[in-house]
């Protein structure tokens, strides 16, 4: 069966559980720093190492960020709730329980609207809760870095205790063949919402946003099928592929008269399919109970109200507004969004550039550069203010397009602001009329036949002489000005 | 000579601050006493003579002054002391030296109190006799063949044997008060949250309360005042001024209890207690009436469910609190020979490292929290806890404090209750309700039964710790103190 045939027979139900690592300065229950990429076990203390006697103290910033996410996802905020202990043994979890939330999540019952192919879909949010991250285990000596064949396992606890927010959707039926695309659109929207709040850098490739995808199939009119949970879905594209491949896999089994088992599967980035995780003979009993070391969370309603009032504009609303302001198509706006360039372009415009100019640099030269360096656009090395300054130099005729690109290269290389780079590299457009007139006259003198043709009215021939002038001025002249001057000198204009 | 060790902390403090005695002299006297009697008492798991003398020298140099500066102290081994071994009397932490001080230890150090060492206890504070210490039991100075109570038997015995004038204990179900009762010493469990738990190796987080142990009520109050107070590192710590327990103890000493209403818990009367214990209790009540107190019988109908509720809540929390002892980061590691899986090494470590009572409670707690049983056990126990709290609250509408014997029986011989855990658990019958409620309670010696000390318990409303000190000091002034036979 083809994918489309499957979807005429079966109805998929999807659900998504997304973990967002909060960008708080310190960990959730201790004062340790959360800097990414620090030397292993340098951001640890008695609390996050679970030394005997150490106690947690909740980080207010983590609670605030969770409430803001909940509010942005249209959730109700609990007036009173508790953290809970999720008990299981694992070496990268120092206490052998995770401080999380169980039946009293901080935020419940919200929704996110996403638009796919011009139609809006509402994805229900079941809950948003706060928990802590685990450490990282590194297996040494094995061929692949996996535990199998490893001679040693090393644990880095720097990540242990960093606040995580888990966002769980309600099951979403009725999406049909669009389920994979809508799943992707939901995660993208969620990413944009969380990013707009400034509470996380939400980078799927760095693991600060991680997704688990639940999928089941049922025949029309029948009960929902058994769902599988696919983990290791680490990019937007993978979200779509994981749902699609799980639909295809389950349909094949069901068509063969087989049964779907409730299991955890892992998405394979290389092949695009899902593989079973380590099978657990018995379901883990996490023995949840309220965390007695922490006092209940009872957010002051006035505080919640002020957080609600200070929420930023919704990304979807903002995108529509900006698209209109910038005068670009939906497709172009989509690529700006996907490139993570919305805010950068916005700030560049605020710094004085035209929308077209701002978009041109960020989506062109700088996007290419970011791609080459494999970094986010925001980290490419140029600031919105610099890009705006560059565009102003172009608008003032001090730089032409080619020179501007060279200046930008210097800016990205850390040589300073555009004006500094232009001066240091001697890249300014030649607009000294005397020098330019001489160059034009020289070109006319050196090419009498072409000059004669132009005088006879064959203006198209002017290109050759403009090229010659540009060559002698090493590209630092403005081609348009050269052309005008040339025609003037030849008495054609 | 050795008489220095017989002095109260209050007297020692005065004599040190007036330079009549040096802190080094006082500390040395106690270290000498420890050296002389430890082979019979075994109150300490670790003696830190150098650390204690260093602290004493700083006091003598005038670097630290204060109410208890220079008065030495023993600390229960469940409380972390930087660089000094802390084992919770378990094999699983043998040799572990914490990289940090518990908040209460920091406060002792800031107060200039030399820490003599770490005292013996039941492993992870689970027990009522110290027989569950992985390093051998402590002997009761009143009768070396009998238990000193538990879990803090080492702290109580150290004081009773004049090895230290003061000690730190921790009370989860009676672990300060019951050892105090059976060794003829004073032990107070402050209001939960009144003393910081940061650095106390957790047994049951919602019940654990560090507190002071001393030979007199005033000494105990002086230590209480040094230990107590808000700690931002413990979320459950109460951010309110500490009741003035020292003033209350001094007020009580004058022996006037006019207008004070004492509630006798009807449900604690009679059955379960030894006749000698009941006798001493009744005589004490009469003595208190003579001081002007009024006796009112109150009913706390849910107290009879306190013991079962406690033995669900405490083990449940313990099963989770003790999960961190897995051999990965610190302490014992067993079976890591390269051939075994991580799970096997964790499991072998815990098998070898935990003693029988700890294992019993981990299994009990794991069961009580498991899905399908949670509501019937842990959930139900929490409801009982709420009802017991209401019993206390309505009782305190009628009376100022509640009184009872501290424990139903005097110090029992070693081995007489280890074969039946329930018989051991009964030792805490009268002390457990307070822990479930969270209020303060104190045990003060009130008499002898067949030559062994009996404890009188006074329970007060939360954050009214001063009330119990006043009554305790009054009782002490009426009945006097009790001195064990020479060792
Ligand atoms: Zn930390």
XYZ file of N, CA and C in Angstrom, chain B residues 109 111 168 174:
12
model
N 30.064 25.439 64.989
C 31.427 25.953 64.797
C 31.468 27.469 64.979
N 29.580 29.091 66.811
C 29.364 29.376 68.235
C 30.593 29.016 69.068
N 24.175 16.549 69.690
C 23.155 16.753 68.655
C 22.515 15.406 68.373
N 11.147 9.632 67.394
C 11.442 9.590 68.825
C 12.919 9.409 69.113
